[in-house]
Amino acid sequence: MDSNNLSPLRKGVVGIQFLFVAFGATVLVPLLVGLDPSTALFTAGIGTLIFHLVTKGKVPIFLGSSFAFIAPIIKATELYGLPGTLSGMMGVALVYFLMSALVKWQGIRFIDRLFPPIVIGPVIMLIGLSLAGTGVNMAKDNWILALLSLITAILVSIRARGLFKLIPIFCGIIVGYVAALLFFDVDLSGVRDAAWFSLPPFTFPAFSWEPILYMMPVAIAPVIEHIGDVYVVNTVAKKDFVKDPGLHRTLLGDGLACFVAGFLGGPPVTTYSEVTGAMSLTKVTNPQVIRIAAVTAIIFSVIGKVSALLRSIPSAVLGGIMLLLFGTIACAGVTNLINCAVDLSRTRNIIIFSLTLTVGIGGAVLTWGNFSLSGIGLAAIVGVLLNLLLPQEKA
């Protein structure tokens, strides 16, 4: 299908379809970390438009809430409060800016040297494993709803066809929520009281270096995810976006989107492979369609009752979805190692893999004055340093 020749109506319909593919994951992140889902929708839409502006409107990519930052946001909010954490989320953009400059200067080889699969694999695994306990605790509130949501998501992932196969999160939440409305008590007073139209509740950051340094290392995994997704989009669209407009521009656009998201009170954003999958199915790769999805997300964000409805979803429903989702993220880390043929029989690789995982899962904390670093961020730094310092083994 020549997506450039689509009628305006067809572009609009496909754009809305693309948004619904990304909708479940985009609103799930803020619901888990205590941010407002309407703000996340707004910043995802604005961030996507900023990305398209920086990349000259050539790259068909949608930016949505990043799962990599769920655990760090929860912990940073405990340590520094929400305004301080938001400044940390803005600081994530500095990593993207740095990587953009390095790619412009040295090309992609430098990134490959700094972040090889043996570093990225265990870091991605940690994103899922570090959140497993949260999913179980939320599911315990009502195992019936949790299992119903989980089973629905599994069935959609296995049995569904077409675009439905790309929205197991969305389907699981809908089925679980409907069951909660029919058989359990759900507080809908917030939905009744909410205005039909209202701006999202923006929360602005309070500048502090501690949360910025705490959050920045976490950006390593989304940066690598970004690079991989751009290459996948190249394949789907049959164009070379690494050269035109350039990988440095896509990284810069993603970084600016993260900066604006943190400034307005939304979670950091990242490239959404679900939307890339939808493009592959529909054969529609026109960037205009992605921009329509972004504008639609902004429109949804100013409908007050949508935000109130999302906040009324029982935690058990979300917990059931998380049981599958976070395990899937951990599995993606394993898949990365397998696809890149990482040899785990080599002592060097075993050391990097083992220490990265144990530092991240074991709760290691690096403290210096008022500053502390732990979890995924500390594990990522450990992995990068070990990769740079340990001598290469002879084959």
mmCIF file of N, CA and C in Angstrom, residues 167-271:
data_model
loop_
_atom_site.group_PDB
_atom_site.id
_atom_site.type_symbol
_atom_site.label_atom_id
_atom_site.label_comp_id
_atom_site.label_asym_id
_atom_site.label_seq_id
_atom_site.Cartn_x
_atom_site.Cartn_y
_atom_site.Cartn_z
ATOM 1 N N ILE A 167 -2.284 -5.387 21.026
ATOM 2 C CA ILE A 167 -2.832 -4.652 22.171
ATOM 3 C C ILE A 167 -3.288 -5.586 23.299
ATOM 4 N N PRO A 168 -2.469 -6.542 23.713
ATOM 5 C CA PRO A 168 -2.890 -7.428 24.809
ATOM 6 C C PRO A 168 -3.072 -6.669 26.124
ATOM 7 N N ILE A 169 -2.241 -5.649 26.377
ATOM 8 C CA ILE A 169 -2.377 -4.853 27.600
ATOM 9 C C ILE A 169 -3.733 -4.168 27.626
ATOM 10 N N PHE A 170 -4.065 -3.521 26.534
ATOM 11 C CA PHE A 170 -5.329 -2.788 26.428
ATOM 12 C C PHE A 170 -6.515 -3.727 26.626
ATOM 13 N N CYS A 171 -6.481 -4.887 25.961
ATOM 14 C CA CYS A 171 -7.592 -5.843 26.066
ATOM 15 C C CYS A 171 -7.705 -6.397 27.486
ATOM 16 N N GLY A 172 -6.566 -6.716 28.105
ATOM 17 C CA GLY A 172 -6.600 -7.242 29.467
ATOM 18 C C GLY A 172 -7.180 -6.250 30.455
ATOM 19 N N ILE A 173 -6.811 -4.984 30.306
ATOM 20 C CA ILE A 173 -7.340 -3.950 31.206
ATOM 21 C C ILE A 173 -8.838 -3.781 31.014
ATOM 22 N N ILE A 174 -9.297 -3.787 29.765
ATOM 23 C CA ILE A 174 -10.725 -3.610 29.497
ATOM 24 C C ILE A 174 -11.540 -4.751 30.103
ATOM 25 N N VAL A 175 -11.129 -5.993 29.860
ATOM 26 C CA VAL A 175 -11.879 -7.146 30.381
ATOM 27 C C VAL A 175 -11.869 -7.134 31.906
ATOM 28 N N GLY A 176 -10.702 -6.885 32.506
ATOM 29 C CA GLY A 176 -10.623 -6.848 33.961
ATOM 30 C C GLY A 176 -11.470 -5.734 34.554
ATOM 31 N N TYR A 177 -11.465 -4.581 33.900
ATOM 32 C CA TYR A 177 -12.231 -3.436 34.412
ATOM 33 C C TYR A 177 -13.730 -3.684 34.302
ATOM 34 N N VAL A 178 -14.166 -4.257 33.180
ATOM 35 C CA VAL A 178 -15.593 -4.570 33.020
ATOM 36 C C VAL A 178 -16.035 -5.575 34.075
ATOM 37 N N ALA A 179 -15.213 -6.593 34.326
ATOM 38 C CA ALA A 179 -15.540 -7.576 35.360
ATOM 39 C C ALA A 179 -15.618 -6.912 36.731
ATOM 40 N N ALA A 180 -14.735 -5.982 37.000
ATOM 41 C CA ALA A 180 -14.764 -5.268 38.283
ATOM 42 C C ALA A 180 -16.042 -4.463 38.432
ATOM 43 N N LEU A 181 -16.473 -3.834 37.329
ATOM 44 C CA LEU A 181 -17.724 -3.058 37.371
ATOM 45 C C LEU A 181 -18.932 -3.959 37.608
ATOM 46 N N LEU A 182 -18.913 -5.168 37.026
ATOM 47 C CA LEU A 182 -20.068 -6.053 37.118
ATOM 48 C C LEU A 182 -20.147 -6.792 38.456
ATOM 49 N N PHE A 183 -19.016 -7.188 39.014
ATOM 50 C CA PHE A 183 -19.030 -8.104 40.154
ATOM 51 C C PHE A 183 -18.384 -7.552 41.427
ATOM 52 N N PHE A 184 -17.710 -6.425 41.340
ATOM 53 C CA PHE A 184 -17.035 -5.871 42.511
ATOM 54 C C PHE A 184 -17.334 -4.377 42.623
ATOM 55 N N ASP A 185 -16.973 -3.804 43.742
ATOM 56 C CA ASP A 185 -17.215 -2.376 43.960
ATOM 57 C C ASP A 185 -16.093 -1.553 43.342
ATOM 58 N N VAL A 186 -16.462 -0.647 42.457
ATOM 59 C CA VAL A 186 -15.511 0.280 41.849
ATOM 60 C C VAL A 186 -15.996 1.694 42.125
ATOM 61 N N ASP A 187 -15.162 2.516 42.688
ATOM 62 C CA ASP A 187 -15.515 3.893 43.023
ATOM 63 C C ASP A 187 -15.502 4.745 41.764
ATOM 64 N N LEU A 188 -16.675 5.107 41.299
ATOM 65 C CA LEU A 188 -16.818 5.925 40.091
ATOM 66 C C LEU A 188 -17.152 7.382 40.400
ATOM 67 N N SER A 189 -17.046 7.759 41.657
ATOM 68 C CA SER A 189 -17.381 9.138 42.015
ATOM 69 C C SER A 189 -16.455 10.131 41.317
ATOM 70 N N GLY A 190 -15.200 9.755 41.180
ATOM 71 C CA GLY A 190 -14.263 10.651 40.500
ATOM 72 C C GLY A 190 -14.631 10.862 39.047
ATOM 73 N N VAL A 191 -15.162 9.821 38.401
ATOM 74 C CA VAL A 191 -15.575 9.944 37.001
ATOM 75 C C VAL A 191 -16.790 10.853 36.899
ATOM 76 N N ARG A 192 -17.748 10.686 37.826
ATOM 77 C CA ARG A 192 -18.954 11.528 37.805
ATOM 78 C C ARG A 192 -18.607 12.992 38.045
ATOM 79 N N ASP A 193 -17.660 13.245 38.934
ATOM 80 C CA ASP A 193 -17.337 14.628 39.297
ATOM 81 C C ASP A 193 -16.395 15.307 38.314
ATOM 82 N N ALA A 194 -15.717 14.539 37.498
ATOM 83 C CA ALA A 194 -14.717 15.121 36.591
ATOM 84 C C ALA A 194 -15.391 15.920 35.484
ATOM 85 N N ALA A 195 -14.733 16.997 35.089
ATOM 86 C CA ALA A 195 -15.228 17.807 33.969
ATOM 87 C C ALA A 195 -14.983 17.078 32.659
ATOM 88 N N TRP A 196 -15.835 17.361 31.672
ATOM 89 C CA TRP A 196 -15.635 16.734 30.374
ATOM 90 C C TRP A 196 -14.355 17.232 29.714
ATOM 91 N N PHE A 197 -14.089 18.511 29.842
ATOM 92 C CA PHE A 197 -12.892 19.081 29.226
ATOM 93 C C PHE A 197 -12.091 19.839 30.271
ATOM 94 N N SER A 198 -10.833 19.469 30.417
ATOM 95 C CA SER A 198 -9.941 20.159 31.350
ATOM 96 C C SER A 198 -8.500 19.856 30.962
ATOM 97 N N LEU A 199 -7.629 20.829 31.188
ATOM 98 C CA LEU A 199 -6.214 20.608 30.901
ATOM 99 C C LEU A 199 -5.640 19.566 31.856
ATOM 100 N N PRO A 200 -4.685 18.778 31.409
ATOM 101 C CA PRO A 200 -4.035 17.831 32.320
ATOM 102 C C PRO A 200 -3.388 18.572 33.488
ATOM 103 N N PRO A 201 -3.305 17.944 34.652
ATOM 104 C CA PRO A 201 -2.674 18.585 35.812
ATOM 105 C C PRO A 201 -1.152 18.564 35.698
ATOM 106 N N PHE A 202 -0.574 19.642 35.219
ATOM 107 C CA PHE A 202 0.878 19.705 35.045
ATOM 108 C C PHE A 202 1.558 19.920 36.392
ATOM 109 N N THR A 203 2.626 19.187 36.616
ATOM 110 C CA THR A 203 3.464 19.346 37.811
ATOM 111 C C THR A 203 4.862 19.718 37.354
ATOM 112 N N PHE A 204 5.427 20.781 37.922
ATOM 113 C CA PHE A 204 6.700 21.280 37.443
ATOM 114 C C PHE A 204 7.831 20.877 38.385
ATOM 115 N N PRO A 205 9.034 20.686 37.835
ATOM 116 C CA PRO A 205 10.159 20.157 38.625
ATOM 117 C C PRO A 205 10.789 21.197 39.537
ATOM 118 N N ALA A 206 11.467 20.713 40.559
ATOM 119 C CA ALA A 206 12.314 21.535 41.423
ATOM 120 C C ALA A 206 13.748 21.050 41.192
ATOM 121 N N PHE A 207 14.596 21.930 40.671
ATOM 122 C CA PHE A 207 15.924 21.505 40.232
ATOM 123 C C PHE A 207 16.761 20.981 41.394
ATOM 124 N N SER A 208 17.378 19.814 41.159
ATOM 125 C CA SER A 208 18.278 19.213 42.137
ATOM 126 C C SER A 208 19.201 18.249 41.404
ATOM 127 N N TRP A 209 20.509 18.313 41.706
ATOM 128 C CA TRP A 209 21.470 17.455 41.019
ATOM 129 C C TRP A 209 21.343 15.998 41.437
ATOM 130 N N GLU A 210 20.953 15.742 42.692
ATOM 131 C CA GLU A 210 20.921 14.353 43.167
ATOM 132 C C GLU A 210 19.993 13.473 42.330
ATOM 133 N N PRO A 211 18.722 13.855 42.123
ATOM 134 C CA PRO A 211 17.863 12.989 41.300
ATOM 135 C C PRO A 211 18.299 12.935 39.842
ATOM 136 N N ILE A 212 18.935 14.007 39.338
ATOM 137 C CA ILE A 212 19.419 13.982 37.958
ATOM 138 C C ILE A 212 20.493 12.914 37.805
ATOM 139 N N LEU A 213 21.468 12.898 38.721
ATOM 140 C CA LEU A 213 22.525 11.892 38.670
ATOM 141 C C LEU A 213 21.979 10.492 38.952
ATOM 142 N N TYR A 214 20.908 10.421 39.732
ATOM 143 C CA TYR A 214 20.285 9.135 40.057
ATOM 144 C C TYR A 214 19.597 8.537 38.819
ATOM 145 N N MET A 215 18.928 9.388 38.022
ATOM 146 C CA MET A 215 18.118 8.897 36.909
ATOM 147 C C MET A 215 18.914 8.721 35.620
ATOM 148 N N MET A 216 19.967 9.496 35.433
ATOM 149 C CA MET A 216 20.668 9.483 34.146
ATOM 150 C C MET A 216 21.175 8.104 33.716
ATOM 151 N N PRO A 217 21.794 7.309 34.610
ATOM 152 C CA PRO A 217 22.299 6.008 34.149
ATOM 153 C C PRO A 217 21.216 5.070 33.635
ATOM 154 N N VAL A 218 19.974 5.271 34.096
ATOM 155 C CA VAL A 218 18.877 4.396 33.669
ATOM 156 C C VAL A 218 18.597 4.566 32.178
ATOM 157 N N ALA A 219 18.970 5.733 31.634
ATOM 158 C CA ALA A 219 18.668 6.033 30.234
ATOM 159 C C ALA A 219 19.468 5.177 29.266
ATOM 160 N N ILE A 220 20.465 4.442 29.767
ATOM 161 C CA ILE A 220 21.288 3.629 28.877
ATOM 162 C C ILE A 220 20.421 2.636 28.099
ATOM 163 N N ALA A 221 19.535 1.928 28.799
ATOM 164 C CA ALA A 221 18.710 0.911 28.137
ATOM 165 C C ALA A 221 17.767 1.529 27.099
ATOM 166 N N PRO A 222 17.015 2.609 27.422
ATOM 167 C CA PRO A 222 16.153 3.207 26.397
ATOM 168 C C PRO A 222 16.917 3.754 25.199
ATOM 169 N N VAL A 223 18.142 4.254 25.417
ATOM 170 C CA VAL A 223 18.938 4.750 24.290
ATOM 171 C C VAL A 223 19.241 3.613 23.314
ATOM 172 N N ILE A 224 19.656 2.471 23.853
ATOM 173 C CA ILE A 224 19.931 1.320 22.988
ATOM 174 C C ILE A 224 18.649 0.816 22.338
ATOM 175 N N GLU A 225 17.552 0.825 23.092
ATOM 176 C CA GLU A 225 16.259 0.437 22.526
ATOM 177 C C GLU A 225 15.899 1.361 21.362
ATOM 178 N N HIS A 226 16.162 2.649 21.546
ATOM 179 C CA HIS A 226 15.884 3.639 20.500
ATOM 180 C C HIS A 226 16.643 3.296 19.224
ATOM 181 N N ILE A 227 17.937 3.012 19.360
ATOM 182 C CA ILE A 227 18.760 2.707 18.187
ATOM 183 C C ILE A 227 18.240 1.459 17.475
ATOM 184 N N GLY A 228 17.921 0.428 18.256
ATOM 185 C CA GLY A 228 17.391 -0.788 17.653
ATOM 186 C C GLY A 228 16.078 -0.560 16.936
ATOM 187 N N ASP A 229 15.185 0.244 17.543
ATOM 188 C CA ASP A 229 13.889 0.511 16.924
ATOM 189 C C ASP A 229 14.032 1.294 15.623
ATOM 190 N N VAL A 230 15.000 2.219 15.571
ATOM 191 C CA VAL A 230 15.208 2.976 14.333
ATOM 192 C C VAL A 230 15.606 2.031 13.200
ATOM 193 N N TYR A 231 16.464 1.054 13.502
ATOM 194 C CA TYR A 231 16.855 0.087 12.478
ATOM 195 C C TYR A 231 15.660 -0.773 12.034
ATOM 196 N N VAL A 232 14.788 -1.116 12.986
ATOM 197 C CA VAL A 232 13.593 -1.888 12.619
ATOM 198 C C VAL A 232 12.669 -1.057 11.734
ATOM 199 N N VAL A 233 12.489 0.215 12.083
ATOM 200 C CA VAL A 233 11.659 1.106 11.271
ATOM 201 C C VAL A 233 12.253 1.252 9.876
ATOM 202 N N ASN A 234 13.593 1.273 9.774
ATOM 203 C CA ASN A 234 14.241 1.277 8.458
ATOM 204 C C ASN A 234 13.733 0.128 7.598
ATOM 205 N N THR A 235 13.697 -1.066 8.212
ATOM 206 C CA THR A 235 13.291 -2.265 7.483
ATOM 207 C C THR A 235 11.830 -2.192 7.071
ATOM 208 N N VAL A 236 10.976 -1.745 7.999
ATOM 209 C CA VAL A 236 9.540 -1.686 7.718
ATOM 210 C C VAL A 236 9.229 -0.652 6.637
ATOM 211 N N ALA A 237 9.856 0.515 6.738
ATOM 212 C CA ALA A 237 9.570 1.600 5.792
ATOM 213 C C ALA A 237 10.413 1.522 4.526
ATOM 214 N N LYS A 238 11.405 0.602 4.509
ATOM 215 C CA LYS A 238 12.300 0.445 3.355
ATOM 216 C C LYS A 238 13.035 1.750 3.034
ATOM 217 N N LYS A 239 13.495 2.412 4.093
ATOM 218 C CA LYS A 239 14.285 3.635 3.964
ATOM 219 C C LYS A 239 15.422 3.589 4.980
ATOM 220 N N ASP A 240 16.422 4.430 4.789
ATOM 221 C CA ASP A 240 17.560 4.450 5.707
ATOM 222 C C ASP A 240 17.524 5.745 6.526
ATOM 223 N N PHE A 241 16.819 5.694 7.657
ATOM 224 C CA PHE A 241 16.713 6.869 8.514
ATOM 225 C C PHE A 241 17.989 7.094 9.329
ATOM 226 N N VAL A 242 18.862 6.083 9.393
ATOM 227 C CA VAL A 242 20.140 6.262 10.084
ATOM 228 C C VAL A 242 20.989 7.298 9.351
ATOM 229 N N LYS A 243 20.836 7.355 8.015
ATOM 230 C CA LYS A 243 21.562 8.337 7.216
ATOM 231 C C LYS A 243 20.754 9.611 6.995
ATOM 232 N N ASP A 244 19.476 9.490 6.752
ATOM 233 C CA ASP A 244 18.625 10.649 6.483
ATOM 234 C C ASP A 244 17.300 10.491 7.223
ATOM 235 N N PRO A 245 17.074 11.271 8.250
ATOM 236 C CA PRO A 245 17.765 12.496 8.667
ATOM 237 C C PRO A 245 19.006 12.273 9.529
ATOM 238 N N GLY A 246 19.275 11.025 9.924
ATOM 239 C CA GLY A 246 20.449 10.724 10.741
ATOM 240 C C GLY A 246 20.077 10.266 12.127
ATOM 241 N N LEU A 247 20.823 9.274 12.623
ATOM 242 C CA LEU A 247 20.561 8.747 13.958
ATOM 243 C C LEU A 247 20.780 9.801 15.038
ATOM 244 N N HIS A 248 21.689 10.724 14.801
ATOM 245 C CA HIS A 248 21.917 11.790 15.777
ATOM 246 C C HIS A 248 20.678 12.657 15.942
ATOM 247 N N ARG A 249 19.909 12.837 14.855
ATOM 248 C CA ARG A 249 18.674 13.626 14.944
ATOM 249 C C ARG A 249 17.571 12.871 15.684
ATOM 250 N N THR A 250 17.468 11.568 15.459
ATOM 251 C CA THR A 250 16.424 10.810 16.155
ATOM 252 C C THR A 250 16.702 10.774 17.659
ATOM 253 N N LEU A 251 17.983 10.620 18.028
ATOM 254 C CA LEU A 251 18.347 10.642 19.447
ATOM 255 C C LEU A 251 18.080 12.018 20.059
ATOM 256 N N LEU A 252 18.415 13.069 19.316
ATOM 257 C CA LEU A 252 18.165 14.425 19.804
ATOM 258 C C LEU A 252 16.668 14.669 19.982
ATOM 259 N N GLY A 253 15.861 14.214 19.032
ATOM 260 C CA GLY A 253 14.405 14.392 19.138
ATOM 261 C C GLY A 253 13.824 13.659 20.322
ATOM 262 N N ASP A 254 14.287 12.431 20.553
ATOM 263 C CA ASP A 254 13.826 11.650 21.708
ATOM 264 C C ASP A 254 14.241 12.341 23.005
ATOM 265 N N GLY A 255 15.468 12.865 23.042
ATOM 266 C CA GLY A 255 15.937 13.557 24.245
ATOM 267 C C GLY A 255 15.129 14.809 24.552
ATOM 268 N N LEU A 256 14.839 15.606 23.533
ATOM 269 C CA LEU A 256 14.029 16.811 23.745
ATOM 270 C C LEU A 256 12.627 16.448 24.226
ATOM 271 N N ALA A 257 12.082 15.350 23.691
ATOM 272 C CA ALA A 257 10.760 14.893 24.126
ATOM 273 C C ALA A 257 10.785 14.495 25.602
ATOM 274 N N CYS A 258 11.864 13.802 26.041
ATOM 275 C CA CYS A 258 12.005 13.439 27.458
ATOM 276 C C CYS A 258 12.116 14.689 28.327
ATOM 277 N N PHE A 259 12.846 15.686 27.845
ATOM 278 C CA PHE A 259 13.030 16.934 28.599
ATOM 279 C C PHE A 259 11.686 17.634 28.826
ATOM 280 N N VAL A 260 10.895 17.742 27.770
ATOM 281 C CA VAL A 260 9.587 18.403 27.883
ATOM 282 C C VAL A 260 8.648 17.584 28.759
ATOM 283 N N ALA A 261 8.690 16.254 28.631
ATOM 284 C CA ALA A 261 7.828 15.394 29.445
ATOM 285 C C ALA A 261 8.119 15.596 30.925
ATOM 286 N N GLY A 262 9.402 15.585 31.304
ATOM 287 C CA GLY A 262 9.753 15.802 32.701
ATOM 288 C C GLY A 262 9.369 17.179 33.194
ATOM 289 N N PHE A 263 9.493 18.191 32.337
ATOM 290 C CA PHE A 263 9.162 19.562 32.727
ATOM 291 C C PHE A 263 7.673 19.717 33.022
ATOM 292 N N LEU A 264 6.832 18.960 32.299
ATOM 293 C CA LEU A 264 5.380 19.089 32.457
ATOM 294 C C LEU A 264 4.788 18.086 33.447
ATOM 295 N N GLY A 265 5.601 17.144 33.937
ATOM 296 C CA GLY A 265 5.080 16.191 34.912
ATOM 297 C C GLY A 265 4.702 14.848 34.345
ATOM 298 N N GLY A 266 5.224 14.511 33.165
ATOM 299 C CA GLY A 266 4.969 13.203 32.568
ATOM 300 C C GLY A 266 6.194 12.317 32.656
ATOM 301 N N PRO A 267 6.051 11.011 32.446
ATOM 302 C CA PRO A 267 7.204 10.100 32.488
ATOM 303 C C PRO A 267 8.050 10.257 31.242
ATOM 304 N N PRO A 268 9.337 9.873 31.298
ATOM 305 C CA PRO A 268 10.164 9.894 30.091
ATOM 306 C C PRO A 268 9.550 9.026 29.002
ATOM 307 N N VAL A 269 9.782 9.413 27.769
ATOM 308 C CA VAL A 269 9.182 8.697 26.639
ATOM 309 C C VAL A 269 10.254 7.934 25.879
ATOM 310 N N THR A 270 9.794 6.969 25.104
ATOM 311 C CA THR A 270 10.713 6.156 24.307
ATOM 312 C C THR A 270 10.001 5.688 23.052
ATOM 313 N N THR A 271 10.759 5.195 22.091
ATOM 314 C CA THR A 271 10.180 4.691 20.852
ATOM 315 C C THR A 271 9.322 3.467 21.143
#
